[in-house]
Short mmCIF file of C-alpha atoms and ligand atoms in Angstrom, two decimals:
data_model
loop_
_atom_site.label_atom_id
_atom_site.label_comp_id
_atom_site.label_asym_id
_atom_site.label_seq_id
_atom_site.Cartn_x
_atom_site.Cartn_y
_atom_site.Cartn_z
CA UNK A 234 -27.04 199.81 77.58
CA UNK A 235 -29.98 201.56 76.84
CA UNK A 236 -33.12 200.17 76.04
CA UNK A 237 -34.83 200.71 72.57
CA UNK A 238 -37.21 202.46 73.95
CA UNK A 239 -35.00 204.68 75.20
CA UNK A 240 -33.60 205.33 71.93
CA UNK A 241 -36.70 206.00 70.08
CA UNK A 242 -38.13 208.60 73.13
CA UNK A 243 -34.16 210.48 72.97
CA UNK A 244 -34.63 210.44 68.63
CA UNK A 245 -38.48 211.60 68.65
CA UNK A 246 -38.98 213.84 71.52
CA UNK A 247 -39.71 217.47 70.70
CA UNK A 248 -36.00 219.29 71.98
CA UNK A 249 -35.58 222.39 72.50
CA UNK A 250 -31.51 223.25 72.82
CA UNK A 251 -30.72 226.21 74.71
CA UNK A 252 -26.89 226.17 74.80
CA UNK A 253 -24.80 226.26 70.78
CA UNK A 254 -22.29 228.53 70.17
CA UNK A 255 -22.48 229.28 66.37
CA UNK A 256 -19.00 229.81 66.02
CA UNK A 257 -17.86 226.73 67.58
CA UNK A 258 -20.57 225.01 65.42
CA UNK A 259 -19.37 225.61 61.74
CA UNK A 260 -20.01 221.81 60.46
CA UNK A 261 -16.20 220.88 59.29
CA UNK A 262 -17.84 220.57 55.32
CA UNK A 263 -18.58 224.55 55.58
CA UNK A 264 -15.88 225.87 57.41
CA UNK A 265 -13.30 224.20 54.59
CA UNK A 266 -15.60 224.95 51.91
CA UNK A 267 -15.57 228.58 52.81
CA UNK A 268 -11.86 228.68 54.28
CA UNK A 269 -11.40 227.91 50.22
CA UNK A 270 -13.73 230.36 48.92
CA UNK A 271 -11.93 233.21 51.46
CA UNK A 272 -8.31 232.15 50.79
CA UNK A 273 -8.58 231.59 54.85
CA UNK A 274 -5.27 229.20 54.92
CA UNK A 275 -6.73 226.20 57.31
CA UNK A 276 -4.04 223.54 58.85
CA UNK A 277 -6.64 220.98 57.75
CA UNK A 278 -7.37 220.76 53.81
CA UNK A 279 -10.50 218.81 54.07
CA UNK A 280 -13.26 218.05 56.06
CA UNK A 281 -12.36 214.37 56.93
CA UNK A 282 -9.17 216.21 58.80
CA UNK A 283 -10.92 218.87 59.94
CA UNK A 284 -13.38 216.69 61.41
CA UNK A 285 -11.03 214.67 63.01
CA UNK A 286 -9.03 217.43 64.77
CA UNK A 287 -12.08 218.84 66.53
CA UNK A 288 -13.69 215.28 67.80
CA UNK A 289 -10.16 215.09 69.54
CA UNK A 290 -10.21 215.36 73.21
CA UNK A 291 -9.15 218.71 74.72
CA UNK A 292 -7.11 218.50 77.80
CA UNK A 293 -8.56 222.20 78.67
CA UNK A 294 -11.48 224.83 77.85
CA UNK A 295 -7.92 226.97 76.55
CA UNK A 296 -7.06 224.58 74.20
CA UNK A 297 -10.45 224.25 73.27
CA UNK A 298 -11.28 228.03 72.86
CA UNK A 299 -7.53 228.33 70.44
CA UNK A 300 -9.49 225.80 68.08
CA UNK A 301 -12.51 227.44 68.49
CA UNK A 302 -11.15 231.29 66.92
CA UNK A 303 -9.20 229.19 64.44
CA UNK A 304 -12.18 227.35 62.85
CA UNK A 305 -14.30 230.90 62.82
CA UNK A 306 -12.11 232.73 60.63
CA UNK A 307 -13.09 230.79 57.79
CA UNK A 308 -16.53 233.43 57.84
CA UNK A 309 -15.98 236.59 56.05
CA UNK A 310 -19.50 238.14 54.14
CA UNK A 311 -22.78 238.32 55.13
CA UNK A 312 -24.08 235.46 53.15
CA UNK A 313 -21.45 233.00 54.53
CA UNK A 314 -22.76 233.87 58.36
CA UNK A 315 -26.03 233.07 56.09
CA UNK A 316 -24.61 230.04 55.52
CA UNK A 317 -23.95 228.76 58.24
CA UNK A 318 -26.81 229.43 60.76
CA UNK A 319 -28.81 227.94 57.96
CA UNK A 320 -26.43 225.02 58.15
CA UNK A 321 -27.51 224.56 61.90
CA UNK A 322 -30.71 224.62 61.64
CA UNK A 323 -30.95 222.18 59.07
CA UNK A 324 -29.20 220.18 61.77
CA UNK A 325 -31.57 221.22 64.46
CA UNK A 326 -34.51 219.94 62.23
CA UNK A 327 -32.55 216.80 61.63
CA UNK A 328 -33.00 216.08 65.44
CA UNK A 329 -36.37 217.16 66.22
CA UNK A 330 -35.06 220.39 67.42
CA UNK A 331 -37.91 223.13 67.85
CA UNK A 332 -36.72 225.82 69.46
CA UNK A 333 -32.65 226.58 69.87
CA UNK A 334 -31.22 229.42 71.49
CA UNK A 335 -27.43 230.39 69.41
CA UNK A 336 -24.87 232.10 71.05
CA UNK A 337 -23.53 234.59 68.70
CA UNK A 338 -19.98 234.95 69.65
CA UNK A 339 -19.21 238.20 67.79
CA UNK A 340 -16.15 239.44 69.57
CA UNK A 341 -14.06 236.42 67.66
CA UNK A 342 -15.48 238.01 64.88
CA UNK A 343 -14.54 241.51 65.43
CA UNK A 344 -10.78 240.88 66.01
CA UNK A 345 -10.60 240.11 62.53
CA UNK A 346 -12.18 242.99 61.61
CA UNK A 347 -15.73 242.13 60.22
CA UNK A 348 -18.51 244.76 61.63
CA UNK A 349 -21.15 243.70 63.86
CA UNK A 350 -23.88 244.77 60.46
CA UNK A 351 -22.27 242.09 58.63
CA UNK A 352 -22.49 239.29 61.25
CA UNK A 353 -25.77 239.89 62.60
CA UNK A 354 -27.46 240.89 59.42
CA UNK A 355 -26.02 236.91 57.79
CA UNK A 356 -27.15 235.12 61.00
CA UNK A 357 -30.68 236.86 61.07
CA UNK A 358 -30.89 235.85 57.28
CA UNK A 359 -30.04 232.67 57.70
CA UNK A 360 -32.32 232.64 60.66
CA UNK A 361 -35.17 233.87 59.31
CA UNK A 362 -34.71 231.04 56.07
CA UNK A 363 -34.83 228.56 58.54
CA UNK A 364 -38.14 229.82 60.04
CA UNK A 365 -39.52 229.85 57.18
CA UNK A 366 -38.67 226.84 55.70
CA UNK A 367 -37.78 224.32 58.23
CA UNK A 368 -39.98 226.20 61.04
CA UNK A 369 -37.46 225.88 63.46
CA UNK A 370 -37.30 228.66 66.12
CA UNK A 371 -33.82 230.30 66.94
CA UNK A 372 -33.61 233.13 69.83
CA UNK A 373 -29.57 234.65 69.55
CA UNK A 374 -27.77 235.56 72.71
CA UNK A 375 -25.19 237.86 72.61
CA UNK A 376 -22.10 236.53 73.83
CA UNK A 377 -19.57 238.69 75.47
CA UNK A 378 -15.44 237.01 75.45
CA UNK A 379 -14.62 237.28 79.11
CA UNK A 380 -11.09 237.66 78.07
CA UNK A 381 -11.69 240.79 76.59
CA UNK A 382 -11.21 244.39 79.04
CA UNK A 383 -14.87 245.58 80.72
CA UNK A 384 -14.82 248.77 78.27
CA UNK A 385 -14.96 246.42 75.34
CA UNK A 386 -17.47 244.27 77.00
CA UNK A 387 -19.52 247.39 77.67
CA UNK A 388 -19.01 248.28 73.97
CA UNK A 389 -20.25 245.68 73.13
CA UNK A 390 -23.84 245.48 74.70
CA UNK A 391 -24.05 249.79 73.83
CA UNK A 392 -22.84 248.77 70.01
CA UNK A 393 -25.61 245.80 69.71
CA UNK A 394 -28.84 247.92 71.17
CA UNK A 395 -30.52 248.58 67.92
CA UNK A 396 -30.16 244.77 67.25
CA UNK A 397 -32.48 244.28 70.63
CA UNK A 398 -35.01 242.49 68.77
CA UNK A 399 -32.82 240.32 67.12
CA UNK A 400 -30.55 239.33 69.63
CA UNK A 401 -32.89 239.70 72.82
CA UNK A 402 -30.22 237.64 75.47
CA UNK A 403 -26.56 238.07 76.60
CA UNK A 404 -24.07 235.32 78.18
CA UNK A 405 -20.52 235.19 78.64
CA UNK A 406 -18.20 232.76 77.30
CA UNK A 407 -14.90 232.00 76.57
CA UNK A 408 -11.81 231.22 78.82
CA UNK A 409 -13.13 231.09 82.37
CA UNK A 410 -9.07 230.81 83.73
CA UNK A 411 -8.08 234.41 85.49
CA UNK A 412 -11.11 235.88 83.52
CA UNK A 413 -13.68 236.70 86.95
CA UNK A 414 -17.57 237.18 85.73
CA UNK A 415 -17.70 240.31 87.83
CA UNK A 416 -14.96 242.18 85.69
CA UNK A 417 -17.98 242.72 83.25
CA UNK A 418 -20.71 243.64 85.84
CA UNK A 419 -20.97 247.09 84.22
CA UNK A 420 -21.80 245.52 80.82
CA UNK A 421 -24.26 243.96 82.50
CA UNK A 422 -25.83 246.69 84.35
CA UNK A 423 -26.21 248.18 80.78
CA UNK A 424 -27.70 245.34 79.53
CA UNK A 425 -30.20 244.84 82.52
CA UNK A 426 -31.52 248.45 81.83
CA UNK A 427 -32.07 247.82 78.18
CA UNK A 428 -34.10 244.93 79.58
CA UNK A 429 -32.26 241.99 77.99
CA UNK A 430 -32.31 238.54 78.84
CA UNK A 431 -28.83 237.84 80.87
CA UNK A 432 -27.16 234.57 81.82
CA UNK A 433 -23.44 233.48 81.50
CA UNK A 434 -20.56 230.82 81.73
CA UNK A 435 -19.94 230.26 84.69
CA UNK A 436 -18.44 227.33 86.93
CA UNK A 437 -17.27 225.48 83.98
CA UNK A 438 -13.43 225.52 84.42
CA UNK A 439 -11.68 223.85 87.56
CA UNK A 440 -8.24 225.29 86.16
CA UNK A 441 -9.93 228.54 87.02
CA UNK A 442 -9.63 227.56 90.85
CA UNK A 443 -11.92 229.14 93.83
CA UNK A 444 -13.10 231.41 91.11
CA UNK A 445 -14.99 229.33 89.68
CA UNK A 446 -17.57 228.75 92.54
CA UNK A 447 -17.16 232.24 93.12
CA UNK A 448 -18.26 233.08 89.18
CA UNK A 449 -21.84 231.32 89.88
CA UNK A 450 -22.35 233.59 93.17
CA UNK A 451 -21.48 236.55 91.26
CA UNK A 452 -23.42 236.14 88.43
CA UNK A 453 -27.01 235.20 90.11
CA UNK A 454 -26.39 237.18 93.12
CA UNK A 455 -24.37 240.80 92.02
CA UNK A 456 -25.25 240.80 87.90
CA UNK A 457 -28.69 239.26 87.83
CA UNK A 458 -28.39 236.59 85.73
CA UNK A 459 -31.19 234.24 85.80
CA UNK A 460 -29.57 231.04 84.71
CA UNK A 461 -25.92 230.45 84.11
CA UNK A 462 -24.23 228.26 81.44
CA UNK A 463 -22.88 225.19 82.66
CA UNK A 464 -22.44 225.51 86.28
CA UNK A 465 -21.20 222.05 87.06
CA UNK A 466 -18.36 223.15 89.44
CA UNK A 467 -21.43 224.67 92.10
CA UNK A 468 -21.06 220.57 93.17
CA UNK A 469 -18.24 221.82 95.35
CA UNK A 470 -20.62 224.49 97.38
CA UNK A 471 -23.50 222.76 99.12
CA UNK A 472 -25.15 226.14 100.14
CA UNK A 473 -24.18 227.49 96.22
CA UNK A 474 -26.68 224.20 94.86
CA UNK A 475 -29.75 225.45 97.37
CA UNK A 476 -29.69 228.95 96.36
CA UNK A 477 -29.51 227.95 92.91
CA UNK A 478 -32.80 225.34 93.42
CA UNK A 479 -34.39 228.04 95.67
CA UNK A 480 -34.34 230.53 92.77
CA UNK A 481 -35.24 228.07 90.19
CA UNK A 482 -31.76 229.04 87.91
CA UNK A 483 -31.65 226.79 85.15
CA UNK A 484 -28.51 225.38 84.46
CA UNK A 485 -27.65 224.65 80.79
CA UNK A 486 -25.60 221.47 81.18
CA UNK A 487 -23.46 220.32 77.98
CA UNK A 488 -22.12 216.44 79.86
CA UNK A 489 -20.23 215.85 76.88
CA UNK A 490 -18.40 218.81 75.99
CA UNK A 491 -17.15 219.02 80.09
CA UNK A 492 -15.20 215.26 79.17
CA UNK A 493 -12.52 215.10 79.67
CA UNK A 494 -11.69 218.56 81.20
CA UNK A 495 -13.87 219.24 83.74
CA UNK A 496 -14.67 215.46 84.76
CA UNK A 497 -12.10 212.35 83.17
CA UNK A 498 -15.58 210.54 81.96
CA UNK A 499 -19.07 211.09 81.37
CA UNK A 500 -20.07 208.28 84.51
CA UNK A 501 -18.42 211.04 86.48
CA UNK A 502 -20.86 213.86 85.24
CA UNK A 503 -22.62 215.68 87.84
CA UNK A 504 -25.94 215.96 86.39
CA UNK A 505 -28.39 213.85 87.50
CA UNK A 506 -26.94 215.15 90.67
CA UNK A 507 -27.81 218.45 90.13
CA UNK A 508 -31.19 217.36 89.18
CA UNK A 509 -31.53 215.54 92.36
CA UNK A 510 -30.51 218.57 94.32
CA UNK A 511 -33.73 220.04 93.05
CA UNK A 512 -32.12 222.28 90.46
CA UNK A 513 -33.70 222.78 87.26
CA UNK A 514 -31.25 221.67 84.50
CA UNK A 515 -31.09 221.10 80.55
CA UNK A 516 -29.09 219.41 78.17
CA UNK A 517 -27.26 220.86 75.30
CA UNK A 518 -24.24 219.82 72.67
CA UNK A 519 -22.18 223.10 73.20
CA UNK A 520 -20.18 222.85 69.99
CA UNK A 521 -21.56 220.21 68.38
CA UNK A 522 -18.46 219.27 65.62
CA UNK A 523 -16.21 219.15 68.72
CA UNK A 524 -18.55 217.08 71.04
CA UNK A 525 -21.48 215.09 69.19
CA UNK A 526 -24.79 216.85 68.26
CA UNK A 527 -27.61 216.95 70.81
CA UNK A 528 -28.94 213.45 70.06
CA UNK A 529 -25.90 212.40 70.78
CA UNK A 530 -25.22 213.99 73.96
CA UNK A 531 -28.28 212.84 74.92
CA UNK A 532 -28.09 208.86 73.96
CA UNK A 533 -24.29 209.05 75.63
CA UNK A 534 -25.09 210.43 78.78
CA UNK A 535 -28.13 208.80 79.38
CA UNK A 536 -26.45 205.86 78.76
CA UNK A 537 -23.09 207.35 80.93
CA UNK A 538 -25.63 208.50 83.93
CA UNK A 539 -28.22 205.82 83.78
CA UNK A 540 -31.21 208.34 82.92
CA UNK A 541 -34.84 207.72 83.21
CA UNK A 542 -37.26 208.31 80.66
CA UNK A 543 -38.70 210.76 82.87
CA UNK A 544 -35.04 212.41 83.24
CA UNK A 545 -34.98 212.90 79.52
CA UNK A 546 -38.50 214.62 79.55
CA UNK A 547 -37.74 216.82 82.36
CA UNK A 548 -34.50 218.06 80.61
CA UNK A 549 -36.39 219.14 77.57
CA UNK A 550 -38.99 220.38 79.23
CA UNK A 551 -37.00 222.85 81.32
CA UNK A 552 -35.09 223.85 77.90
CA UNK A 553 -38.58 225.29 76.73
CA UNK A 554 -40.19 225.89 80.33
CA UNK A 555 -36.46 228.27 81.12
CA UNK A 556 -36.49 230.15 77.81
CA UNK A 557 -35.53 233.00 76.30
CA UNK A 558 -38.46 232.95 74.25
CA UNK A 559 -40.77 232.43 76.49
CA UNK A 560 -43.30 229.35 76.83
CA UNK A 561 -44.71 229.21 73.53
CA UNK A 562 -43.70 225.43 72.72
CA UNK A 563 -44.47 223.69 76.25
CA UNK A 564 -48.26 223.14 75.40
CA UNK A 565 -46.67 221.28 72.11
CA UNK A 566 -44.21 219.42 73.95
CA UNK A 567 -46.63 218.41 76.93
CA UNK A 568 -49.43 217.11 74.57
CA UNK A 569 -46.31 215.38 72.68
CA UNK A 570 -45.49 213.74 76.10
CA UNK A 571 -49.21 212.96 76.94
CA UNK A 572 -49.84 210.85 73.50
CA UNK A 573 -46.45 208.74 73.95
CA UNK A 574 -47.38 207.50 77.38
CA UNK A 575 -50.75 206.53 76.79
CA UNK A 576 -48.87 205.19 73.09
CA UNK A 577 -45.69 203.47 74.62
N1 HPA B 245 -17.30 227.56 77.28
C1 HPA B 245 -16.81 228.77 77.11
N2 HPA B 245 -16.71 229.34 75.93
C2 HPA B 245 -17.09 228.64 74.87
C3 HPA B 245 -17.59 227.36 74.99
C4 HPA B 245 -17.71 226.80 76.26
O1 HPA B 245 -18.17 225.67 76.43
N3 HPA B 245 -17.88 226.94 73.74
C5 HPA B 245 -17.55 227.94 72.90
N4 HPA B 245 -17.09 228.98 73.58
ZN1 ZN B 246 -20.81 227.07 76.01
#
């Protein structure tokens, strides 16, 4: 049980959230809302349903990543990827969310035809609203779908250079199962030289097997990445977890959207582990409709993993220490963290 202390330090601390895809995201009253607008024919009619179906338990990231491309076709013009990033950050201010860092999963987009332009020119709208009025800060991260072939990959990171500014970051996402990190190494040569930001999923899937491990290694070691989404299966390679505390490589942990299919329950979530292994880690929602928003994720598995107050600071410290950004909002955060201790 935790303590109401606890509670208030998890509700008021500045966060900073460095792990959302926005297309997982669409709250369930948009996504119908538009799936009306667009004639996009949805199983689910309203939002109560829709709701329901994606706070469901997945039995695997597969399943998951089906629901995932369903939802997203709802978003068709410019001003409904407006929409929705607005949408989130209105969220993110909700929680005392001050910087966030979206994966912008634009490959499930382009399948359906809509052009990069249209995407990225609604999200940086809607991104630039929320600056402006709710002062949050967003930093977009391009994210490439593993399952797609390395010449589409590569594509992609050629196709969103004169975005650069916009979208300073890539990651990978998407099914980790028979879809190897290295099979996009080229993309991320590219992306290296055009002196992006580059981290990916990695370690996330034990139906991927061996791999999995192997995805971590390949991403820090052969593609540069400098943190990796995730990474929760690098518990099953002892020297994996001291290369990845001797290089500082953050891990963006998400506890609750790994239950059930990565670990049966959140007690069984590796990462306070991780933390005690000397790793730096942070703490996101993932998908947020699917999983609980970040408050959440943070009251559950500090309740699941019996988390100090000092664990809780730590993980939102390393989401602004590790980012994309750069350290703009850590002399905020530390005087924040100063003030409650002398106050609490
Ligand atoms: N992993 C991989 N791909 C994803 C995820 C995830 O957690 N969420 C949305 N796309
Ligand atoms: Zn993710």
């Amino acid at each position: 049980m935790l303590t109401e202390r606890m509670k208030k330090l998890i509700y008021e601390i500045p966060k900073g959230e460095n792990h959302i895809h926005i297309e997982g995201s669409i709250p369930p009253e948009v996504a119908i809302r538009l799936a009306k607008k667009n004639g996009v024919d949805l199983p689910w009619k309203t939002a109560e349903e829709l709701a329901a179906h994606l706070r469901q338990p997945f039995a695997s990231l597969d399943a998951f990543m089906e629901s995932d491309r369903m939802v997203n076709s709802v978003c068709q013009t410019e001003e409904d990827y407006a929409e929705v990033l607005y949408a989130l950050a209105k969220q993110a201010k909700d929680q005392n969310i001050i910087y966030t860092e979206y994966l912008l999963d634009y490959p499930l987009n382009e399948i359906r035809g809509i052009s990069l332009e249209t995407v990225v020119n609604g999200y940086e709208a809607g991104r630039q609203k929320a600056m402006k009025e709710l002062g949050v800060d967003i930093v977009f991260i391009a994210g490439i779908d593993r399952s797609l072939s390395s010449d589409m990959s590569l594509k992609f990171i050629r196709d969103i250079e004169p975005y650069k500014d916009i979208i300073p970051a890539i990651g990978m996402d998407c099914e980790e199962n028979g879809h190897p990190c290295i099979k996009h190494k080229a993309a991320y040569d590219l992306a290296k030289e055009m002196g992006l930001y580059l981290s990916a999923h990695a370690g996330e899937d034990p139906n991927a097997g061996d791999m999995a491990v192997q995805n971590v290694w390949d991403a820090v070691d052969k593609m540069g990445c400098v943190r990796i989404e995730h990474g929760v299966l690098s518990i099953r390679d002892e020297a994996l977890m001291k290369h990845l505390a001797e290089k500082k490589i953050l891990l963006t942990t998400c506890p609750t959207g790994n239950c059930p299919h990565v670990f049966p329950r959140l007690e069984d979530h590796p990462l306070k582990f991780l933390m005690e292994q000397g790793i730096p880690c942070s703490i996101s929602s993932d998908d947020p409709p699917y999983v609980g928003d970040l408050i959440e994720t943070m009251l559950r598995t500090a309740d699941a993993l019996n988390l100090t107050e000092d664990d809780i600071i730590e993980l939102e410290r390393n989401s602004l220490l590790y980012s994309i950004r750069g350290q703009h909002h850590l002399k905020e955060f530390d005087a924040w963290v100063e003030k409650w201790k002398s106050e609490n």
